[in-house]
PDB file of C-alpha atoms and ligand atoms in Angstrom:
ATOM      1  CA  UNK A  10     -21.325  14.566 -28.780  1.00  0.00           C
ATOM      2  CA  UNK A  11     -19.037  13.108 -31.496  1.00  0.00           C
ATOM      3  CA  UNK A  12     -20.321  10.335 -33.753  1.00  0.00           C
ATOM      4  CA  UNK A  13     -19.515   6.707 -33.020  1.00  0.00           C
ATOM      5  CA  UNK A  14     -17.657   4.805 -35.790  1.00  0.00           C
ATOM      6  CA  UNK A  15     -20.874   3.298 -37.254  1.00  0.00           C
ATOM      7  CA  UNK A  16     -22.619   6.651 -37.632  1.00  0.00           C
ATOM      8  CA  UNK A  17     -19.453   8.275 -38.948  1.00  0.00           C
ATOM      9  CA  UNK A  18     -19.217   5.601 -41.645  1.00  0.00           C
ATOM     10  CA  UNK A  19     -22.900   6.055 -42.543  1.00  0.00           C
ATOM     11  CA  UNK A  20     -22.505   9.812 -42.887  1.00  0.00           C
ATOM     12  CA  UNK A  21     -19.169  10.019 -44.674  1.00  0.00           C
ATOM     13  CA  UNK A  22     -20.333   8.259 -47.794  1.00  0.00           C
ATOM     14  CA  UNK A  23     -22.081   8.891 -51.131  1.00  0.00           C
ATOM     15  CA  UNK A  24     -25.481   7.628 -49.879  1.00  0.00           C
ATOM     16  CA  UNK A  25     -25.650  10.412 -47.281  1.00  0.00           C
ATOM     17  CA  UNK A  26     -24.660  12.950 -49.944  1.00  0.00           C
ATOM     18  CA  UNK A  27     -27.433  11.683 -52.254  1.00  0.00           C
ATOM     19  CA  UNK A  28     -30.090  12.069 -49.523  1.00  0.00           C
ATOM     20  CA  UNK A  29     -28.827  15.550 -48.760  1.00  0.00           C
ATOM     21  CA  UNK A  30     -28.660  16.597 -52.414  1.00  0.00           C
ATOM     22  CA  UNK A  31     -31.838  15.028 -53.777  1.00  0.00           C
ATOM     23  CA  UNK A  32     -34.215  15.104 -50.794  1.00  0.00           C
ATOM     24  CA  UNK A  33     -33.206  17.466 -47.997  1.00  0.00           C
ATOM     25  CA  UNK A  34     -31.804  20.351 -50.061  1.00  0.00           C
ATOM     26  CA  UNK A  35     -34.847  20.666 -52.404  1.00  0.00           C
ATOM     27  CA  UNK A  36     -37.244  20.383 -49.438  1.00  0.00           C
ATOM     28  CA  UNK A  37     -35.433  23.055 -47.413  1.00  0.00           C
ATOM     29  CA  UNK A  38     -34.954  25.283 -50.451  1.00  0.00           C
ATOM     30  CA  UNK A  39     -38.726  25.251 -51.085  1.00  0.00           C
ATOM     31  CA  UNK A  40     -39.310  26.219 -47.459  1.00  0.00           C
ATOM     32  CA  UNK A  41     -36.525  28.801 -47.030  1.00  0.00           C
ATOM     33  CA  UNK A  42     -35.935  30.294 -50.493  1.00  0.00           C
ATOM     34  CA  UNK A  43     -32.576  31.385 -51.947  1.00  0.00           C
ATOM     35  CA  UNK A  44     -30.014  33.300 -49.899  1.00  0.00           C
ATOM     36  CA  UNK A  45     -28.389  35.314 -52.665  1.00  0.00           C
ATOM     37  CA  UNK A  46     -25.408  37.274 -51.327  1.00  0.00           C
ATOM     38  CA  UNK A  47     -26.089  36.261 -47.715  1.00  0.00           C
ATOM     39  CA  UNK A  48     -23.792  35.034 -44.962  1.00  0.00           C
ATOM     40  CA  UNK A  49     -24.621  31.609 -43.511  1.00  0.00           C
ATOM     41  CA  UNK A  50     -23.415  29.309 -40.730  1.00  0.00           C
ATOM     42  CA  UNK A  51     -23.699  25.536 -40.797  1.00  0.00           C
ATOM     43  CA  UNK A  52     -23.556  23.979 -37.315  1.00  0.00           C
ATOM     44  CA  UNK A  53     -22.139  20.428 -37.139  1.00  0.00           C
ATOM     45  CA  UNK A  54     -21.036  20.604 -40.760  1.00  0.00           C
ATOM     46  CA  UNK A  55     -19.607  17.052 -40.797  1.00  0.00           C
ATOM     47  CA  UNK A  56     -17.953  16.245 -44.121  1.00  0.00           C
ATOM     48  CA  UNK A  57     -18.859  19.715 -45.508  1.00  0.00           C
ATOM     49  CA  UNK A  58     -21.321  18.644 -48.168  1.00  0.00           C
ATOM     50  CA  UNK A  59     -24.050  20.831 -46.635  1.00  0.00           C
ATOM     51  CA  UNK A  60     -21.736  23.828 -46.994  1.00  0.00           C
ATOM     52  CA  UNK A  61     -21.456  23.160 -50.727  1.00  0.00           C
ATOM     53  CA  UNK A  62     -25.257  22.990 -50.941  1.00  0.00           C
ATOM     54  CA  UNK A  63     -25.590  26.280 -49.052  1.00  0.00           C
ATOM     55  CA  UNK A  64     -23.242  27.972 -51.544  1.00  0.00           C
ATOM     56  CA  UNK A  65     -24.405  26.197 -54.696  1.00  0.00           C
ATOM     57  CA  UNK A  66     -28.140  25.590 -54.278  1.00  0.00           C
ATOM     58  CA  UNK A  67     -29.055  28.355 -51.817  1.00  0.00           C
ATOM     59  CA  UNK A  68     -26.697  30.886 -53.418  1.00  0.00           C
ATOM     60  CA  UNK A  69     -25.118  32.180 -50.182  1.00  0.00           C
ATOM     61  CA  UNK A  70     -22.073  34.418 -50.677  1.00  0.00           C
ATOM     62  CA  UNK A  71     -20.240  33.001 -47.666  1.00  0.00           C
ATOM     63  CA  UNK A  72     -20.653  29.981 -45.435  1.00  0.00           C
ATOM     64  CA  UNK A  73     -18.901  29.241 -42.147  1.00  0.00           C
ATOM     65  CA  UNK A  74     -18.976  25.671 -40.876  1.00  0.00           C
ATOM     66  CA  UNK A  75     -18.299  24.467 -37.342  1.00  0.00           C
ATOM     67  CA  UNK A  76     -17.999  20.937 -35.993  1.00  0.00           C
ATOM     68  CA  UNK A  77     -16.973  19.510 -32.643  1.00  0.00           C
ATOM     69  CA  UNK A  78     -14.870  16.781 -34.255  1.00  0.00           C
ATOM     70  CA  UNK A  79     -11.459  17.865 -35.648  1.00  0.00           C
ATOM     71  CA  UNK A  80     -11.469  14.894 -38.059  1.00  0.00           C
ATOM     72  CA  UNK A  81     -14.743  16.075 -39.578  1.00  0.00           C
ATOM     73  CA  UNK A  82     -13.363  19.613 -39.787  1.00  0.00           C
ATOM     74  CA  UNK A  83     -10.293  18.345 -41.683  1.00  0.00           C
ATOM     75  CA  UNK A  84     -12.568  16.459 -44.093  1.00  0.00           C
ATOM     76  CA  UNK A  85     -14.852  19.472 -44.601  1.00  0.00           C
ATOM     77  CA  UNK A  86     -11.849  21.761 -45.178  1.00  0.00           C
ATOM     78  CA  UNK A  87     -10.660  19.520 -48.003  1.00  0.00           C
ATOM     79  CA  UNK A  88     -14.128  19.415 -49.561  1.00  0.00           C
ATOM     80  CA  UNK A  89     -14.755  23.170 -49.536  1.00  0.00           C
ATOM     81  CA  UNK A  90     -11.215  24.284 -50.410  1.00  0.00           C
ATOM     82  CA  UNK A  91     -12.160  24.993 -54.077  1.00  0.00           C
ATOM     83  CA  UNK A  92     -14.559  27.676 -52.788  1.00  0.00           C
ATOM     84  CA  UNK A  93     -11.673  29.750 -51.372  1.00  0.00           C
ATOM     85  CA  UNK A  94     -12.702  32.593 -49.091  1.00  0.00           C
ATOM     86  CA  UNK A  95     -16.422  31.821 -49.630  1.00  0.00           C
ATOM     87  CA  UNK A  96     -16.154  28.894 -47.199  1.00  0.00           C
ATOM     88  CA  UNK A  97     -14.487  28.677 -43.810  1.00  0.00           C
ATOM     89  CA  UNK A  98     -14.446  25.687 -41.430  1.00  0.00           C
ATOM     90  CA  UNK A  99     -13.366  25.614 -37.787  1.00  0.00           C
ATOM     91  CA  UNK A 100     -13.646  23.352 -34.777  1.00  0.00           C
ATOM     92  CA  UNK A 101     -16.484  24.691 -32.647  1.00  0.00           C
ATOM     93  CA  UNK A 102     -19.355  23.811 -30.355  1.00  0.00           C
ATOM     94  CA  UNK A 103     -22.870  24.900 -31.221  1.00  0.00           C
ATOM     95  CA  UNK A 104     -23.559  25.280 -27.475  1.00  0.00           C
ATOM     96  CA  UNK A 105     -21.038  28.162 -27.378  1.00  0.00           C
ATOM     97  CA  UNK A 106     -20.658  29.548 -30.910  1.00  0.00           C
ATOM     98  CA  UNK A 107     -17.531  31.670 -31.345  1.00  0.00           C
ATOM     99  CA  UNK A 108     -19.239  34.493 -33.257  1.00  0.00           C
ATOM    100  CA  UNK A 109     -20.673  37.892 -32.292  1.00  0.00           C
ATOM    101  CA  UNK A 110     -24.388  38.427 -31.743  1.00  0.00           C
ATOM    102  CA  UNK A 111     -26.444  38.894 -34.925  1.00  0.00           C
ATOM    103  CA  UNK A 112     -23.633  37.935 -37.316  1.00  0.00           C
ATOM    104  CA  UNK A 113     -25.447  35.563 -39.749  1.00  0.00           C
ATOM    105  CA  UNK A 114     -28.381  35.864 -42.156  1.00  0.00           C
ATOM    106  CA  UNK A 115     -29.027  32.120 -41.953  1.00  0.00           C
ATOM    107  CA  UNK A 116     -28.059  29.159 -39.779  1.00  0.00           C
ATOM    108  CA  UNK A 117     -28.383  25.571 -41.063  1.00  0.00           C
ATOM    109  CA  UNK A 118     -28.807  22.457 -38.942  1.00  0.00           C
ATOM    110  CA  UNK A 119     -28.623  19.224 -40.928  1.00  0.00           C
ATOM    111  CA  UNK A 120     -29.322  16.736 -38.130  1.00  0.00           C
ATOM    112  CA  UNK A 121     -26.999  18.036 -35.420  1.00  0.00           C
ATOM    113  CA  UNK A 122     -28.872  19.397 -32.388  1.00  0.00           C
ATOM    114  CA  UNK A 123     -30.157  15.944 -31.327  1.00  0.00           C
ATOM    115  CA  UNK A 124     -26.450  15.156 -30.641  1.00  0.00           C
ATOM    116  CA  UNK A 125     -26.104  18.009 -28.139  1.00  0.00           C
ATOM    117  CA  UNK A 126     -26.602  17.023 -24.475  1.00  0.00           C
ATOM    118  CA  UNK A 127     -28.213  20.344 -23.432  1.00  0.00           C
ATOM    119  CA  UNK A 128     -29.914  20.954 -26.752  1.00  0.00           C
ATOM    120  CA  UNK A 129     -31.738  24.077 -25.548  1.00  0.00           C
ATOM    121  CA  UNK A 130     -28.311  25.798 -25.237  1.00  0.00           C
ATOM    122  CA  UNK A 131     -27.725  25.137 -28.948  1.00  0.00           C
ATOM    123  CA  UNK A 132     -31.089  26.669 -29.871  1.00  0.00           C
ATOM    124  CA  UNK A 133     -30.317  29.721 -27.714  1.00  0.00           C
ATOM    125  CA  UNK A 134     -26.938  30.156 -29.435  1.00  0.00           C
ATOM    126  CA  UNK A 135     -28.508  29.911 -32.895  1.00  0.00           C
ATOM    127  CA  UNK A 136     -30.958  32.657 -31.912  1.00  0.00           C
ATOM    128  CA  UNK A 137     -28.112  34.804 -30.589  1.00  0.00           C
ATOM    129  CA  UNK A 138     -25.995  34.706 -33.763  1.00  0.00           C
ATOM    130  CA  UNK A 139     -28.896  35.274 -36.178  1.00  0.00           C
ATOM    131  CA  UNK A 140     -29.602  38.784 -37.419  1.00  0.00           C
ATOM    132  CA  UNK A 141     -33.162  40.071 -36.984  1.00  0.00           C
ATOM    133  CA  UNK A 142     -35.087  38.645 -39.951  1.00  0.00           C
ATOM    134  CA  UNK A 143     -32.472  35.903 -40.370  1.00  0.00           C
ATOM    135  CA  UNK A 144     -33.586  32.305 -40.785  1.00  0.00           C
ATOM    136  CA  UNK A 145     -32.884  29.024 -38.996  1.00  0.00           C
ATOM    137  CA  UNK A 146     -33.172  26.181 -41.500  1.00  0.00           C
ATOM    138  CA  UNK A 147     -33.367  22.833 -39.736  1.00  0.00           C
ATOM    139  CA  UNK A 148     -33.730  19.122 -40.347  1.00  0.00           C
ATOM    140  CA  UNK A 149     -33.778  17.161 -37.090  1.00  0.00           C
ATOM    141  CA  UNK A 150     -34.209  13.699 -35.597  1.00  0.00           C
ATOM    142  CA  UNK A 151     -37.060  13.192 -33.137  1.00  0.00           C
ATOM    143  CA  UNK A 152     -37.071  11.556 -29.728  1.00  0.00           C
ATOM    144  CA  UNK A 153     -39.293   8.845 -31.244  1.00  0.00           C
ATOM    145  CA  UNK A 154     -36.505   7.846 -33.657  1.00  0.00           C
ATOM    146  CA  UNK A 155     -33.798   7.867 -30.969  1.00  0.00           C
ATOM    147  CA  UNK A 156     -35.902   5.480 -28.872  1.00  0.00           C
ATOM    148  CA  UNK A 157     -36.031   2.838 -31.647  1.00  0.00           C
ATOM    149  CA  UNK A 158     -33.896  -0.232 -31.005  1.00  0.00           C
ATOM    150  CA  UNK A 159     -31.941   0.264 -34.240  1.00  0.00           C
ATOM    151  CA  UNK A 160     -30.801   3.735 -33.173  1.00  0.00           C
ATOM    152  CA  UNK A 161     -29.960   2.552 -29.667  1.00  0.00           C
ATOM    153  CA  UNK A 162     -28.088  -0.486 -30.975  1.00  0.00           C
ATOM    154  CA  UNK A 163     -26.065   1.198 -33.717  1.00  0.00           C
ATOM    155  CA  UNK A 164     -25.561   4.818 -32.738  1.00  0.00           C
ATOM    156  CA  UNK A 165     -24.648   6.872 -29.694  1.00  0.00           C
ATOM    157  CA  UNK A 166     -26.728   9.862 -28.654  1.00  0.00           C
ATOM    158  CA  UNK A 167     -27.403  11.658 -25.383  1.00  0.00           C
ATOM    159  CA  UNK A 168     -30.174   9.657 -23.703  1.00  0.00           C
ATOM    160  CA  UNK A 169     -31.834  12.243 -21.479  1.00  0.00           C
ATOM    161  CA  UNK A 170     -34.052  15.129 -22.463  1.00  0.00           C
ATOM    162  CA  UNK A 171     -34.504  14.461 -26.192  1.00  0.00           C
ATOM    163  CA  UNK A 172     -37.160  16.386 -28.139  1.00  0.00           C
ATOM    164  CA  UNK A 173     -40.229  15.998 -30.291  1.00  0.00           C
ATOM    165  CA  UNK A 174     -40.918  18.383 -33.172  1.00  0.00           C
ATOM    166  CA  UNK A 175     -43.344  20.223 -30.861  1.00  0.00           C
ATOM    167  CA  UNK A 176     -40.669  20.623 -28.151  1.00  0.00           C
ATOM    168  CA  UNK A 177     -38.222  21.921 -30.761  1.00  0.00           C
ATOM    169  CA  UNK A 178     -40.650  24.453 -32.228  1.00  0.00           C
ATOM    170  CA  UNK A 179     -41.565  25.644 -28.708  1.00  0.00           C
ATOM    171  CA  UNK A 180     -37.838  26.201 -27.968  1.00  0.00           C
ATOM    172  CA  UNK A 181     -37.482  28.208 -31.187  1.00  0.00           C
ATOM    173  CA  UNK A 182     -40.418  30.388 -30.116  1.00  0.00           C
ATOM    174  CA  UNK A 183     -38.910  30.937 -26.656  1.00  0.00           C
ATOM    175  CA  UNK A 184     -35.693  32.073 -28.362  1.00  0.00           C
ATOM    176  CA  UNK A 185     -37.346  34.511 -30.764  1.00  0.00           C
ATOM    177  CA  UNK A 186     -37.400  32.282 -33.884  1.00  0.00           C
ATOM    178  CA  UNK A 187     -41.056  31.407 -34.547  1.00  0.00           C
ATOM    179  CA  UNK A 188     -41.852  29.300 -37.594  1.00  0.00           C
ATOM    180  CA  UNK A 189     -43.027  31.105 -40.736  1.00  0.00           C
ATOM    181  CA  UNK A 190     -44.653  27.976 -42.177  1.00  0.00           C
ATOM    182  CA  UNK A 191     -45.295  24.360 -41.366  1.00  0.00           C
ATOM    183  CA  UNK A 192     -43.069  21.622 -40.009  1.00  0.00           C
ATOM    184  CA  UNK A 193     -42.637  18.760 -42.483  1.00  0.00           C
ATOM    185  CA  UNK A 194     -42.424  15.259 -40.976  1.00  0.00           C
ATOM    186  CA  UNK A 195     -40.822  12.398 -42.883  1.00  0.00           C
ATOM    187  CA  UNK A 196     -39.733   8.753 -42.466  1.00  0.00           C
ATOM    188  CA  UNK A 197     -42.765   7.875 -40.252  1.00  0.00           C
ATOM    189  CA  UNK A 198     -42.285  11.037 -38.199  1.00  0.00           C
ATOM    190  CA  UNK A 199     -38.702  10.123 -37.244  1.00  0.00           C
ATOM    191  CA  UNK A 200     -37.378  13.278 -38.925  1.00  0.00           C
ATOM    192  CA  UNK A 201     -38.770  16.778 -39.229  1.00  0.00           C
ATOM    193  CA  UNK A 202     -37.761  19.952 -41.025  1.00  0.00           C
ATOM    194  CA  UNK A 203     -38.741  23.600 -40.994  1.00  0.00           C
ATOM    195  CA  UNK A 204     -37.630  27.230 -41.001  1.00  0.00           C
ATOM    196  CA  UNK A 205     -37.713  29.626 -38.049  1.00  0.00           C
ATOM    197  CA  UNK A 206     -37.318  33.378 -38.516  1.00  0.00           C
ATOM    198  CA  UNK A 207     -35.536  35.636 -35.989  1.00  0.00           C
ATOM    199  CA  UNK A 208     -37.750  38.408 -34.779  1.00  0.00           C
ATOM    200  CA  UNK A 209     -36.290  41.890 -34.235  1.00  0.00           C
TER     201      UNK A 209
HETATM  202  C1  LIG B  25     -25.364  13.381 -37.584  1.00  0.00           C
HETATM  203  S1  LIG B  25     -23.886  14.267 -37.978  1.00  0.00           S
HETATM  204  C2  LIG B  25     -24.454  15.341 -39.298  1.00  0.00           C
HETATM  205  C3  LIG B  25     -23.314  15.853 -40.136  1.00  0.00           C
HETATM  206  C4  LIG B  25     -23.756  16.701 -41.330  1.00  0.00           C
HETATM  207  N1  LIG B  25     -24.463  17.900 -40.864  1.00  0.00           N
HETATM  208  C5  LIG B  25     -24.623  15.889 -42.270  1.00  0.00           C
HETATM  209  O1  LIG B  25     -25.802  16.179 -42.389  1.00  0.00           O
HETATM  210  O2  LIG B  25     -24.107  14.969 -42.896  1.00  0.00           O
HETATM  211  C6  LIG B  25     -23.714  15.375 -36.632  1.00  0.00           C
HETATM  212  C7  LIG B  25     -22.466  16.217 -36.691  1.00  0.00           C
HETATM  213  O3  LIG B  25     -22.531  17.169 -35.637  1.00  0.00           O
HETATM  214  C8  LIG B  25     -21.279  17.221 -34.982  1.00  0.00           C
HETATM  215  N2  LIG B  25     -21.552  17.687 -33.616  1.00  0.00           N
HETATM  216  C9  LIG B  25     -22.062  16.972 -32.581  1.00  0.00           C
HETATM  217  N3  LIG B  25     -22.198  17.751 -31.501  1.00  0.00           N
HETATM  218  C10 LIG B  25     -21.780  18.998 -31.848  1.00  0.00           C
HETATM  219  C11 LIG B  25     -21.663  20.234 -31.164  1.00  0.00           C
HETATM  220  N4  LIG B  25     -22.006  20.357 -29.888  1.00  0.00           N
HETATM  221  N5  LIG B  25     -21.200  21.304 -31.839  1.00  0.00           N
HETATM  222  C12 LIG B  25     -20.814  21.196 -33.149  1.00  0.00           C
HETATM  223  N6  LIG B  25     -20.889  20.041 -33.842  1.00  0.00           N
HETATM  224  C13 LIG B  25     -21.365  18.962 -33.205  1.00  0.00           C
HETATM  225  C14 LIG B  25     -20.713  15.818 -35.086  1.00  0.00           C
HETATM  226  O4  LIG B  25     -19.300  15.812 -34.955  1.00  0.00           O
HETATM  227  C15 LIG B  25     -21.170  15.443 -36.502  1.00  0.00           C
HETATM  228  O5  LIG B  25     -20.248  15.816 -37.494  1.00  0.00           O
END
């Protein structure tokens, strides 16, 4: 599901980039480690700042970004253009990723799967495109957060079948991506982050 104008404004601004740079990236880097020379996919790449983090902070050699919203894709393309062939952005749906099986060493989800109506399809697709031993690095928004009045009043998300961290981790396990370590909860448990690893 595409963002409504309020959420789009909140994401396409320097405050979102600061949170991503100074909180989420260091947290996920501690959990996942560097990806020197690896090939990564960012689902729902939005304005493309996550792709820059994946190249710069994680050290990936190549990052592909997909987003459902052509306007976001245009924005991300502009942002990553200095990286040349190391970064590629296309319109795409995480529920049906246009990539062969086992084609990425890492997949990143910076707060995207809670926007997908049948979110289990997105998890299945992530598992399909990861190589054995590849990692799924995620930061997600819980059902508890989406039920708060502020989220319901300001933003637009699918209403049915949202997930807790436990539901999400169980779906990763069903799709061959058990967690190597712990899940970190933050902002009163509204958000959670972790790293799943694709089994062989
Ligand atoms: C909350 S924003 C996060 C954007 C970016 N990852 C960030 O952290 O700033 C969610 C993004 O996912 C995209 N999106 C929503 N559903 C999607 C889907 N099914 N497939 C791909 N992208 C999707 C939206 O267009 C939006 O850019």
